[in-house]
Amino acid sequence: MSKILVVDDEQGIRDFLAIMLKKDGHEAVTAGNGADALRAVQAEIFDLVITDVKMPGIDGIEVLRTIKDISPETVVIMITAFAATETAIEAMKLGAYDYIIKPFKVDELKIIINNSLEKRHLRKENILLKREIESKAGFENFIGKSEPMQKVFTLIKQVADATSTVLITGESGTGKELVAKAIYHNSARKGRPFVTVNCGALPETLLESELFGYMKGAFTGATSNKQGLFEAANGGTIFLDEISATTPGLQIKLLRVLQEREFMRVGGTASVKVDVHVIVASNRDLLTEVAKGAFREDLYYRLNVIPIQLPPLRERREDIPHLVEFFLKKYAKKDAQGTGTKKIDPAAMRSLIDYHWPGNVRELENTIERLIIMTPNDMITLEQMPDTIKKVRPSAELAPLDLPDAGVDLEKLLENAEKMFLRKALEKAGGVKTEAAKLLGLTFRSFRHRLQKYGDL
Ligand SMILES: Nc1ncnc2c1ncn2[C@@H]1O[C@H](COP(=O)(O)OP(=O)(O)OP(=O)(O)O)[C@@H](O)[C@H]1O
Ligand SMILES: [Mg+2]
């Protein structure tokens, strides 16, 4: 459905066009003269304006000029009573999409209207598509065999077709954006717009005009009317990333959109209705933000209709080998030499599984990409592993121990082993305790505590 303005001083033509457009499912508004037309385009953003050229007072050319000034994205079709080619050419130069000559054939008119709307639609889609391509992802690129991830996948499928607001939380790099995309790709809204907004990237006023659009003159630099991202997402999905970065002022406005499904453009007077599925994400705990007074409680409850919590990677280590395989394949394709997919030896894999991954999957992905480049042959070994990851290598490489037939005193054995490692670490570190602690993957406090327990060995 498109929003169309029909301008003609002849009531018969006005009404005829309005009825025809409404029949085709569009929203049609009419104006009987140039002045009314200008008022309408100042207050509203139309997808298409069909205007008569010859009108008393402000004529169609003037209307066209004004539209191209305040709402350049609006498509304009001119109607001219006779083959006044000069005016028609002038109109095309000024940016009209096409012109039709009265008396017109309905079929011809419909073709021109549909083509013009298609063009407008394509232009909008193009902008959206560019945003989308940057990180495309459905389910196939979403790895997770662990139980908590399987639960997330089930939830995604369950909620995809509802339009309830989804709140995705999780540490940085856990895959929040992937969840948002997967919901979209599994919903009936797939193929309609998917608009991502990073709320943390823009200052409040800019974010507001990006989200809600603005009218010409609303602020310095608002040289034309512009639709916001909520309107661009109409019929589809909007993903508000880093929602906790919004200011209380903007939070009130978001609350209104969520409650009423309508909003006002910056500097506008008419409220705009939209049908959008809202998905939000935050890497901060919103309840904590509410407690600190940094996030509105009422908005929190509005957002928290369907919560999806992504576990940090260190709490689902069984996913690590699968993710490693996935990223090895993914980046092999980008390898210019075409050496194919590299492999990783068990010790190196072990170190990846044991690392605590503060940057979660994103950090793992970057690590694999780097390892592929740093590894000269086909096998990634511990040697290429970054120090931070190598360091936490645990006892996995100890020689296997035999259990004597007579059995052992495990407590005593472990105590002895601990003492031995403490002593060796101190030796290796030349007596520097902080260094010795690092060798054992311990904090200094914990290392000192152990030393005291054994009375300095
Ligand atoms: N389960 C997964 N399977 C495959 N790739 C993943 C998975 N989780 C995350 N990734 C990849 O890790 C990177 C980070 O994921 P994403 O951008 O979705 O995280 P995020 O939670 O939005 O992070 P941030 O809070 O920093 O914005 C992306 O390149 C994404 O493709
Ligand atoms: Mg993100």
CSV table of C-alpha atoms and ligand atoms in Angstrom, one decimal:
chain,number,residue,atom,x,y,z
A,1,MET,CA,0.0,0.0,0.0
A,2,SER,CA,1.3,3.4,-0.9
A,3,LYS,CA,0.3,6.9,0.2
A,4,ILE,CA,-0.7,9.0,-2.9
A,5,LEU,CA,-1.8,12.6,-3.3
A,6,VAL,CA,-4.0,13.6,-6.2
A,7,VAL,CA,-4.0,17.3,-7.2
A,8,ASP,CA,-6.5,18.6,-9.8
A,9,ASP,CA,-8.8,21.5,-9.9
A,10,GLU,CA,-11.4,19.4,-11.7
A,11,GLN,CA,-13.4,17.5,-9.1
A,12,GLY,CA,-14.4,14.8,-11.5
A,13,ILE,CA,-10.8,13.8,-12.3
A,14,ARG,CA,-9.8,14.0,-8.6
A,15,ASP,CA,-12.6,11.7,-7.4
A,16,PHE,CA,-12.1,9.3,-10.3
A,17,LEU,CA,-8.4,8.9,-9.6
A,18,ALA,CA,-9.0,8.6,-5.8
A,19,ILE,CA,-11.5,5.9,-6.2
A,20,MET,CA,-9.3,4.0,-8.7
A,21,LEU,CA,-6.3,4.2,-6.4
A,22,LYS,CA,-8.3,3.1,-3.3
A,23,LYS,CA,-9.6,0.1,-5.3
A,24,ASP,CA,-6.0,-0.9,-5.9
A,25,GLY,CA,-5.4,-0.8,-2.2
A,26,HIS,CA,-3.6,2.5,-1.9
A,27,GLU,CA,-4.3,5.3,0.5
A,28,ALA,CA,-5.4,8.4,-1.6
A,29,VAL,CA,-5.6,12.0,-0.5
A,30,THR,CA,-6.9,14.8,-2.8
A,31,ALA,CA,-6.3,18.5,-3.1
A,32,GLY,CA,-8.3,20.9,-5.3
A,33,ASN,CA,-5.6,23.5,-5.8
A,34,GLY,CA,-1.9,24.1,-5.6
A,35,ALA,CA,-2.0,25.8,-2.2
A,36,ASP,CA,-3.8,22.8,-0.6
A,37,ALA,CA,-1.4,20.5,-2.3
A,38,LEU,CA,1.6,22.3,-0.8
A,39,ARG,CA,0.0,22.2,2.7
A,40,ALA,CA,-0.5,18.5,2.3
A,41,VAL,CA,3.1,17.7,1.2
A,42,GLN,CA,4.4,19.8,4.0
A,43,ALA,CA,2.5,17.9,6.6
A,44,GLU,CA,2.9,14.4,5.2
A,45,ILE,CA,5.3,12.3,3.3
A,46,PHE,CA,3.8,10.8,0.1
A,47,ASP,CA,5.2,8.0,-2.0
A,48,LEU,CA,3.6,9.4,-5.1
A,49,VAL,CA,2.0,12.7,-6.1
A,50,ILE,CA,-0.1,12.9,-9.3
A,51,THR,CA,-0.7,16.6,-10.2
A,52,ASP,CA,-2.4,18.5,-12.9
A,53,VAL,CA,-0.1,21.1,-14.5
A,54,LYS,CA,-2.6,23.8,-15.3
A,55,MET,CA,-4.3,25.1,-12.2
A,56,PRO,CA,-5.3,28.6,-11.2
A,57,GLY,CA,-3.0,30.2,-8.6
A,58,ILE,CA,-0.1,27.9,-7.8
A,59,ASP,CA,0.3,25.6,-10.8
A,60,GLY,CA,1.6,22.0,-11.1
A,61,ILE,CA,5.1,23.0,-11.9
A,62,GLU,CA,5.3,25.0,-8.7
A,63,VAL,CA,3.9,22.0,-6.8
A,64,LEU,CA,6.5,19.8,-8.4
A,65,ARG,CA,9.3,22.2,-7.5
A,66,THR,CA,8.3,22.4,-3.9
A,67,ILE,CA,8.0,18.6,-3.6
A,68,LYS,CA,11.5,18.1,-5.0
A,69,ASP,CA,12.7,20.6,-2.5
A,70,ILE,CA,11.1,19.3,0.7
A,71,SER,CA,10.5,15.6,-0.1
A,72,PRO,CA,12.9,14.6,-2.9
A,73,GLU,CA,12.1,10.9,-2.4
A,74,THR,CA,8.5,11.4,-3.5
A,75,VAL,CA,7.7,10.3,-7.0
A,76,VAL,CA,5.7,12.9,-9.1
A,77,ILE,CA,3.6,12.3,-12.2
A,78,MET,CA,2.2,15.3,-14.1
A,79,ILE,CA,-1.1,15.4,-15.9
A,80,THR,CA,-1.4,17.9,-18.7
A,81,ALA,CA,-4.5,18.8,-20.7
A,82,PHE,CA,-2.9,19.0,-24.1
A,83,ALA,CA,0.3,17.9,-25.6
A,84,ALA,CA,2.2,20.9,-24.2
A,85,THR,CA,5.5,19.2,-24.7
A,86,GLU,CA,7.5,22.2,-23.5
A,87,THR,CA,5.9,22.1,-20.1
A,88,ALA,CA,6.3,18.4,-20.0
A,89,ILE,CA,10.0,18.6,-20.8
A,90,GLU,CA,10.4,21.3,-18.1
A,91,ALA,CA,8.6,19.0,-15.6
A,92,MET,CA,10.9,16.1,-16.5
A,93,LYS,CA,13.9,18.3,-16.0
A,94,LEU,CA,12.7,19.3,-12.6
A,95,GLY,CA,12.5,15.7,-11.6
A,96,ALA,CA,9.0,14.5,-12.6
A,97,TYR,CA,8.9,10.8,-13.1
A,98,ASP,CA,6.6,10.9,-16.1
A,99,TYR,CA,3.6,12.8,-17.6
A,100,ILE,CA,0.3,11.8,-19.0
A,101,ILE,CA,-1.9,13.6,-21.4
A,102,LYS,CA,-5.6,14.2,-20.9
A,103,PRO,CA,-7.9,12.6,-21.8
A,104,PHE,CA,-6.0,9.5,-20.6
A,105,LYS,CA,-6.7,5.8,-20.9
A,106,VAL,CA,-7.1,4.1,-17.6
A,107,ASP,CA,-4.8,1.2,-18.5
A,108,GLU,CA,-2.0,3.5,-19.5
A,109,LEU,CA,-2.4,5.5,-16.4
A,110,LYS,CA,-2.3,2.4,-14.2
A,111,ILE,CA,0.9,1.2,-15.9
A,112,ILE,CA,2.7,4.5,-15.3
A,113,ILE,CA,1.5,4.6,-11.7
A,114,ASN,CA,2.6,1.0,-11.0
A,115,ASN,CA,6.0,1.6,-12.6
A,116,SER,CA,6.6,4.7,-10.6
A,117,LEU,CA,5.7,3.0,-7.4
A,118,GLU,CA,7.8,0.0,-8.3
A,119,LYS,CA,10.7,2.4,-8.8
A,120,ARG,CA,10.1,4.1,-5.5
A,121,HIS,CA,9.8,0.7,-3.8
A,122,LEU,CA,13.0,-0.6,-5.4
A,123,ARG,CA,14.9,2.5,-4.3
A,124,LYS,CA,13.8,1.9,-0.7
A,125,GLU,CA,14.6,-1.8,-0.9
A,126,ASN,CA,18.0,-1.1,-2.2
A,127,ILE,CA,18.9,1.0,0.8
A,128,LEU,CA,17.6,-1.7,3.1
A,129,LEU,CA,19.3,-4.5,1.1
A,130,LYS,CA,22.7,-2.8,1.6
A,131,ARG,CA,22.2,-2.8,5.3
A,132,GLU,CA,21.1,-6.4,5.2
A,133,ILE,CA,24.0,-7.8,3.1
A,134,GLU,CA,26.6,-6.6,5.5
A,135,SER,CA,26.0,-9.5,7.7
A,136,LYS,CA,23.6,-12.0,6.3
A,137,ALA,CA,22.7,-14.9,8.4
A,138,GLY,CA,19.9,-17.5,8.7
A,139,PHE,CA,20.0,-20.6,10.7
A,140,GLU,CA,22.5,-22.4,8.6
A,141,ASN,CA,25.3,-20.1,9.8
A,142,PHE,CA,24.2,-20.3,13.4
A,143,ILE,CA,26.2,-23.0,15.3
A,144,GLY,CA,25.1,-24.4,18.6
A,145,LYS,CA,24.9,-28.1,19.7
A,146,SER,CA,24.9,-27.3,23.4
A,147,GLU,CA,21.7,-27.6,25.4
A,148,PRO,CA,21.4,-23.8,26.1
A,149,MET,CA,21.8,-23.0,22.4
A,150,GLN,CA,19.4,-25.7,21.3
A,151,LYS,CA,16.9,-24.0,23.7
A,152,VAL,CA,17.6,-20.7,22.1
A,153,PHE,CA,16.9,-22.2,18.6
A,154,THR,CA,13.6,-23.7,19.7
A,155,LEU,CA,12.6,-20.3,21.2
A,156,ILE,CA,13.5,-18.5,18.0
A,157,LYS,CA,11.2,-20.8,16.0
A,158,GLN,CA,8.4,-20.4,18.5
A,159,VAL,CA,8.5,-16.6,18.6
A,160,ALA,CA,9.3,-15.9,14.9
A,161,ASP,CA,5.7,-15.6,13.8
A,162,ALA,CA,4.4,-13.6,16.7
A,163,THR,CA,4.9,-9.9,16.6
A,164,SER,CA,5.6,-9.7,20.3
A,165,THR,CA,8.7,-7.6,21.2
A,166,VAL,CA,11.8,-9.7,21.7
A,167,LEU,CA,14.5,-8.7,24.1
A,168,ILE,CA,17.9,-10.4,23.4
A,169,THR,CA,20.5,-10.1,26.1
A,170,GLY,CA,24.0,-11.6,26.4
A,171,GLU,CA,27.7,-10.5,26.6
A,172,SER,CA,29.4,-8.9,23.7
A,173,GLY,CA,30.0,-11.3,20.8
A,174,THR,CA,27.5,-14.0,21.9
A,175,GLY,CA,25.4,-13.8,18.7
A,176,LYS,CA,22.6,-11.4,19.6
A,177,GLU,CA,22.5,-10.0,16.1
A,178,LEU,CA,22.4,-13.5,14.7
A,179,VAL,CA,19.4,-14.3,16.9
A,180,ALA,CA,17.6,-11.2,15.6
A,181,LYS,CA,18.3,-12.2,12.0
A,182,ALA,CA,17.2,-15.8,12.6
A,183,ILE,CA,13.9,-14.6,14.0
A,184,TYR,CA,13.4,-12.4,11.0
A,185,HIS,CA,14.3,-15.2,8.5
A,186,ASN,CA,12.0,-17.6,10.2
A,187,SER,CA,9.0,-15.2,10.3
A,188,ALA,CA,6.3,-14.4,7.9
A,189,ARG,CA,8.0,-11.0,7.5
A,190,LYS,CA,10.9,-12.5,5.7
A,191,GLY,CA,11.5,-10.7,2.4
A,192,ARG,CA,10.0,-7.5,3.9
A,193,PRO,CA,12.3,-4.8,5.3
A,194,PHE,CA,14.8,-5.7,8.0
A,195,VAL,CA,16.3,-2.5,9.5
A,196,THR,CA,19.1,-2.5,12.0
A,197,VAL,CA,19.8,0.5,14.2
A,198,ASN,CA,22.8,0.7,16.4
A,199,CYS,CA,21.4,3.0,19.2
A,200,GLY,CA,24.9,3.4,20.7
A,201,ALA,CA,26.4,4.9,17.6
A,202,LEU,CA,24.5,8.1,17.4
A,203,PRO,CA,23.9,11.0,19.8
A,204,GLU,CA,20.3,11.4,21.0
A,205,THR,CA,19.0,14.1,18.6
A,206,LEU,CA,20.4,12.3,15.6
A,207,LEU,CA,19.1,9.0,16.7
A,208,GLU,CA,15.7,10.5,17.1
A,209,SER,CA,15.6,11.9,13.6
A,210,GLU,CA,17.0,8.7,12.1
A,211,LEU,CA,14.3,6.6,13.8
A,212,PHE,CA,11.3,8.8,13.4
A,213,GLY,CA,12.2,11.0,10.4
A,214,TYR,CA,11.8,14.7,10.2
A,215,MET,CA,10.0,17.6,8.4
A,216,LYS,CA,11.8,20.3,6.6
A,217,GLY,CA,12.9,23.1,8.9
A,218,ALA,CA,12.6,21.0,12.1
A,219,PHE,CA,16.3,21.8,12.9
A,220,THR,CA,19.3,23.3,11.1
A,221,GLY,CA,20.2,21.0,8.3
A,222,ALA,CA,16.7,19.6,7.9
A,223,THR,CA,16.5,20.8,4.3
A,224,SER,CA,13.7,18.4,3.2
A,225,ASN,CA,11.1,16.0,4.7
A,226,LYS,CA,12.6,12.6,5.4
A,227,GLN,CA,11.1,9.3,6.5
A,228,GLY,CA,12.7,7.6,9.5
A,229,LEU,CA,13.8,4.0,9.9
A,230,PHE,CA,10.5,3.0,11.7
A,231,GLU,CA,8.7,4.0,8.5
A,232,ALA,CA,11.3,2.3,6.3
A,233,ALA,CA,10.7,-0.9,8.3
A,234,ASN,CA,6.9,-0.7,7.9
A,235,GLY,CA,5.5,-4.2,7.3
A,236,GLY,CA,8.8,-5.7,8.4
A,237,THR,CA,11.2,-5.8,11.4
A,238,ILE,CA,13.3,-3.3,13.1
A,239,PHE,CA,16.3,-4.4,15.2
A,240,LEU,CA,17.3,-1.9,17.9
A,241,ASP,CA,20.8,-2.9,19.0
A,242,GLU,CA,22.4,-1.6,22.2
A,243,ILE,CA,19.1,-0.3,23.5
A,244,SER,CA,20.7,0.5,26.9
A,245,ALA,CA,22.6,3.3,25.2
A,246,THR,CA,19.5,5.3,24.6
A,247,THR,CA,18.7,8.4,26.8
A,248,PRO,CA,15.6,8.7,29.0
A,249,GLY,CA,14.2,11.3,26.5
A,250,LEU,CA,14.3,8.9,23.6
A,251,GLN,CA,13.1,6.0,25.8
A,252,ILE,CA,9.8,7.8,26.3
A,253,LYS,CA,9.4,8.1,22.6
A,254,LEU,CA,10.2,4.4,22.1
A,255,LEU,CA,7.6,3.5,24.8
A,256,ARG,CA,5.0,5.4,22.8
A,257,VAL,CA,5.8,3.5,19.6
A,258,LEU,CA,5.6,0.2,21.4
A,259,GLN,CA,2.3,1.0,23.1
A,260,GLU,CA,0.5,2.8,20.3
A,261,ARG,CA,2.3,1.7,17.2
A,262,GLU,CA,2.5,5.3,16.1
A,263,PHE,CA,4.8,8.3,16.5
A,264,MET,CA,5.5,11.8,15.3
A,265,ARG,CA,8.2,12.9,13.0
A,266,VAL,CA,10.6,15.5,14.4
A,267,GLY,CA,9.0,18.8,13.7
A,268,GLY,CA,5.9,17.1,12.4
A,269,THR,CA,2.3,17.4,13.5
A,270,ALA,CA,0.6,14.3,12.1
A,271,SER,CA,1.1,11.0,13.8
A,272,VAL,CA,2.4,8.2,11.7
A,273,LYS,CA,1.1,4.6,12.1
A,274,VAL,CA,3.4,1.7,11.5
A,275,ASP,CA,3.3,-2.1,11.6
A,276,VAL,CA,6.7,-3.3,12.7
A,277,HIS,CA,8.1,-6.2,14.6
A,278,VAL,CA,10.4,-4.8,17.2
A,279,ILE,CA,13.5,-6.8,18.3
A,280,VAL,CA,15.9,-5.2,20.7
A,281,ALA,CA,19.3,-6.3,22.1
A,282,SER,CA,21.5,-5.2,25.0
A,283,ASN,CA,24.8,-6.5,26.3
A,284,ARG,CA,24.1,-4.8,29.6
A,285,ASP,CA,21.7,-6.3,32.1
A,286,LEU,CA,18.7,-4.0,31.7
A,287,LEU,CA,17.3,-4.7,35.2
A,288,THR,CA,20.6,-3.4,36.6
A,289,GLU,CA,20.3,-0.3,34.4
A,290,VAL,CA,16.7,0.1,35.7
A,291,ALA,CA,18.0,-0.1,39.3
A,292,LYS,CA,20.7,2.5,38.5
A,293,GLY,CA,18.0,4.8,37.1
A,294,ALA,CA,19.6,4.7,33.7
A,295,PHE,CA,16.8,2.9,32.0
A,296,ARG,CA,13.0,3.4,32.3
A,297,GLU,CA,11.3,0.7,34.1
A,298,ASP,CA,8.0,1.0,32.1
A,299,LEU,CA,10.0,0.6,28.9
A,300,TYR,CA,11.9,-2.4,30.3
A,301,TYR,CA,8.6,-4.2,30.9
A,302,ARG,CA,7.3,-3.3,27.5
A,303,LEU,CA,10.4,-4.7,25.9
A,304,ASN,CA,10.7,-7.8,28.0
A,305,VAL,CA,7.8,-9.6,26.5
A,306,ILE,CA,9.9,-12.5,25.1
A,307,PRO,CA,13.3,-12.6,26.7
A,308,ILE,CA,16.1,-14.5,25.0
A,309,GLN,CA,19.3,-14.9,27.0
A,310,LEU,CA,22.4,-15.9,25.2
A,311,PRO,CA,24.9,-17.8,27.4
A,312,PRO,CA,28.6,-16.8,27.3
A,313,LEU,CA,30.8,-19.1,25.3
A,314,ARG,CA,32.7,-20.3,28.4
A,315,GLU,CA,29.4,-21.8,29.7
A,316,ARG,CA,28.9,-23.9,26.6
A,317,ARG,CA,32.4,-25.2,25.8
A,318,GLU,CA,31.1,-28.2,23.9
A,319,ASP,CA,30.1,-25.7,21.1
A,320,ILE,CA,33.8,-24.6,20.7
A,321,PRO,CA,34.9,-27.6,18.4
A,322,HIS,CA,31.9,-27.1,16.2
A,323,LEU,CA,32.5,-23.4,15.9
A,324,VAL,CA,36.2,-23.9,15.2
A,325,GLU,CA,35.3,-26.3,12.3
A,326,PHE,CA,32.8,-23.8,11.0
A,327,PHE,CA,35.2,-20.9,11.0
A,328,LEU,CA,38.0,-23.0,9.5
A,329,LYS,CA,35.7,-23.7,6.6
A,330,LYS,CA,34.4,-20.2,6.4
A,331,TYR,CA,37.8,-18.6,6.1
A,332,ALA,CA,39.3,-21.3,4.0
A,333,LYS,CA,37.2,-20.0,1.1
A,334,LYS,CA,38.7,-16.5,1.6
A,335,ASP,CA,42.2,-17.9,1.5
A,336,ALA,CA,43.8,-16.4,-1.7
A,337,GLN,CA,46.2,-19.3,-2.2
A,338,GLY,CA,43.3,-21.7,-2.3
A,339,THR,CA,45.1,-24.1,0.0
A,340,GLY,CA,41.9,-25.5,1.2
A,341,THR,CA,40.6,-26.0,4.7
A,342,LYS,CA,43.3,-26.2,7.4
A,343,LYS,CA,43.2,-28.6,10.3
A,344,ILE,CA,43.9,-28.1,13.9
A,345,ASP,CA,45.8,-30.6,16.1
A,346,PRO,CA,44.3,-31.9,19.4
A,347,ALA,CA,46.5,-29.9,21.7
A,348,ALA,CA,45.7,-26.7,19.9
A,349,MET,CA,42.0,-27.5,20.0
A,350,ARG,CA,42.3,-28.3,23.7
A,351,SER,CA,43.7,-24.9,24.4
A,352,LEU,CA,40.9,-23.3,22.5
A,353,ILE,CA,38.3,-25.2,24.5
A,354,ASP,CA,40.0,-24.3,27.8
A,355,TYR,CA,40.3,-20.6,27.2
A,356,HIS,CA,37.7,-18.4,28.9
A,357,TRP,CA,36.8,-16.2,25.8
A,358,PRO,CA,35.8,-12.9,27.3
A,359,GLY,CA,34.9,-11.7,23.7
A,360,ASN,CA,32.9,-14.9,23.2
A,361,VAL,CA,32.2,-16.2,19.6
A,362,ARG,CA,33.4,-13.0,18.0
A,363,GLU,CA,36.8,-13.4,19.7
A,364,LEU,CA,37.0,-17.1,18.7
A,365,GLU,CA,36.1,-16.2,15.1
A,366,ASN,CA,38.8,-13.5,14.9
A,367,THR,CA,41.3,-15.9,16.5
A,368,ILE,CA,40.6,-18.6,13.9
A,369,GLU,CA,40.9,-16.1,11.0
A,370,ARG,CA,44.3,-15.0,12.3
A,371,LEU,CA,45.5,-18.6,12.9
A,372,ILE,CA,44.7,-19.5,9.3
A,373,ILE,CA,46.9,-16.7,8.1
A,374,MET,CA,49.7,-17.3,10.6
A,375,THR,CA,49.9,-21.1,10.0
A,376,PRO,CA,52.4,-21.8,7.2
A,377,ASN,CA,51.1,-25.3,6.4
A,378,ASP,CA,47.9,-27.2,6.7
A,379,MET,CA,48.0,-28.0,10.4
A,380,ILE,CA,47.4,-25.4,13.1
A,381,THR,CA,49.4,-26.4,16.2
A,382,LEU,CA,49.9,-25.0,19.7
A,383,GLU,CA,52.9,-23.1,18.5
A,384,GLN,CA,50.8,-20.7,16.5
A,385,MET,CA,48.4,-20.1,19.3
A,386,PRO,CA,48.4,-16.6,20.9
A,387,ASP,CA,50.1,-16.5,24.3
A,388,THR,CA,46.9,-15.6,26.2
A,389,ILE,CA,45.3,-18.8,25.0
A,390,LYS,CA,48.4,-21.0,25.3
A,391,LYS,CA,49.0,-19.9,28.9
A,392,VAL,CA,45.8,-21.5,30.3
A,393,ARG,CA,46.9,-24.9,29.0
A,394,PRO,CA,45.9,-27.2,31.8
A,395,SER,CA,47.2,-30.5,33.0
A,396,ALA,CA,45.8,-32.2,30.0
A,397,GLU,CA,49.3,-32.9,28.8
A,398,LEU,CA,50.5,-34.6,31.9
A,399,ALA,CA,51.9,-38.0,31.3
A,400,PRO,CA,49.2,-40.6,32.2
A,401,LEU,CA,49.5,-41.9,35.7
A,402,ASP,CA,49.1,-45.5,36.7
A,403,LEU,CA,46.9,-46.5,39.6
A,404,PRO,CA,48.9,-49.0,41.7
A,405,ASP,CA,47.0,-52.3,42.7
A,406,ALA,CA,47.3,-51.3,46.3
A,407,GLY,CA,45.5,-48.0,45.5
A,408,VAL,CA,46.5,-44.5,46.5
A,409,ASP,CA,45.8,-41.8,49.1
A,410,LEU,CA,44.4,-39.3,46.6
A,411,GLU,CA,44.3,-36.3,49.0
A,412,LYS,CA,48.0,-36.8,49.9
A,413,LEU,CA,48.9,-37.4,46.3
A,414,LEU,CA,47.3,-34.2,45.1
A,415,GLU,CA,48.8,-32.3,47.9
A,416,ASN,CA,52.2,-33.5,46.9
A,417,ALA,CA,51.6,-32.7,43.3
A,418,GLU,CA,50.5,-29.2,44.2
A,419,LYS,CA,53.6,-28.7,46.3
A,420,MET,CA,55.8,-29.9,43.5
A,421,PHE,CA,54.2,-27.6,41.0
A,422,LEU,CA,54.4,-24.6,43.3
A,423,ARG,CA,58.1,-25.3,43.9
A,424,LYS,CA,58.8,-25.8,40.2
A,425,ALA,CA,57.0,-22.6,39.2
A,426,LEU,CA,59.0,-20.6,41.8
A,427,GLU,CA,62.2,-22.1,40.4
A,428,LYS,CA,61.3,-21.3,36.8
A,429,ALA,CA,60.3,-17.8,37.7
A,430,GLY,CA,63.5,-17.2,39.6
A,431,GLY,CA,61.6,-16.6,42.8
A,432,VAL,CA,59.3,-13.9,41.4
A,433,LYS,CA,56.0,-14.9,42.9
A,434,THR,CA,53.8,-13.0,40.4
A,435,GLU,CA,55.5,-14.8,37.5
A,436,ALA,CA,55.2,-18.1,39.3
A,437,ALA,CA,51.5,-17.5,39.7
A,438,LYS,CA,51.1,-16.8,36.0
A,439,LEU,CA,52.9,-20.1,35.1
A,440,LEU,CA,50.2,-22.0,37.0
A,441,GLY,CA,47.3,-19.9,35.8
A,442,LEU,CA,46.6,-18.6,39.3
A,443,THR,CA,46.0,-15.2,40.6
A,444,PHE,CA,48.7,-13.8,42.8
A,445,ARG,CA,46.4,-14.0,45.9
A,446,SER,CA,45.6,-17.6,45.2
A,447,PHE,CA,49.2,-18.5,44.7
A,448,ARG,CA,50.3,-16.8,47.9
A,449,HIS,CA,47.4,-18.5,49.8
A,450,ARG,CA,48.7,-21.9,48.7
A,451,LEU,CA,52.2,-21.1,49.7
A,452,GLN,CA,51.1,-20.1,53.1
A,453,LYS,CA,49.0,-23.3,53.4
A,454,TYR,CA,52.2,-25.4,53.0
A,455,GLY,CA,54.3,-23.2,55.3
A,456,ASP,CA,56.4,-21.9,52.4
A,457,LEU,CA,57.1,-25.5,51.2
B,1,LIG,N1,26.5,-19.4,17.3
B,1,LIG,C1,27.2,-18.8,16.4
B,1,LIG,N2,27.5,-19.5,15.2
B,1,LIG,C2,28.3,-18.9,14.3
B,1,LIG,N3,28.7,-17.6,14.3
B,1,LIG,C3,28.5,-16.9,15.5
B,1,LIG,C4,27.7,-17.5,16.5
B,1,LIG,N4,27.6,-16.6,17.5
B,1,LIG,C5,28.2,-15.5,17.0
B,1,LIG,N5,28.8,-15.7,15.8
B,1,LIG,C6,29.6,-14.8,15.0
B,1,LIG,O1,30.3,-13.9,16.0
B,1,LIG,C7,30.2,-12.6,15.6
B,1,LIG,C8,29.5,-11.8,16.7
B,1,LIG,O2,28.1,-12.1,16.7
B,1,LIG,P1,27.0,-11.0,16.9
B,1,LIG,O3,27.4,-9.7,16.1
B,1,LIG,O4,25.7,-11.6,16.6
B,1,LIG,O5,27.2,-10.7,18.4
B,1,LIG,P2,26.5,-9.7,19.4
B,1,LIG,O6,26.0,-10.4,20.6
B,1,LIG,O7,25.6,-8.9,18.6
B,1,LIG,O8,27.8,-8.8,19.9
B,1,LIG,P3,27.8,-7.3,20.4
B,1,LIG,O9,27.2,-7.2,21.7
B,1,LIG,O10,29.3,-7.0,20.5
B,1,LIG,O11,27.2,-6.5,19.3
B,1,LIG,C9,29.5,-12.5,14.3
B,1,LIG,O12,30.5,-12.5,13.2
B,1,LIG,C10,28.7,-13.8,14.2
B,1,LIG,O13,28.5,-14.2,12.9
B,2,MG,MG,25.6,-6.9,18.2
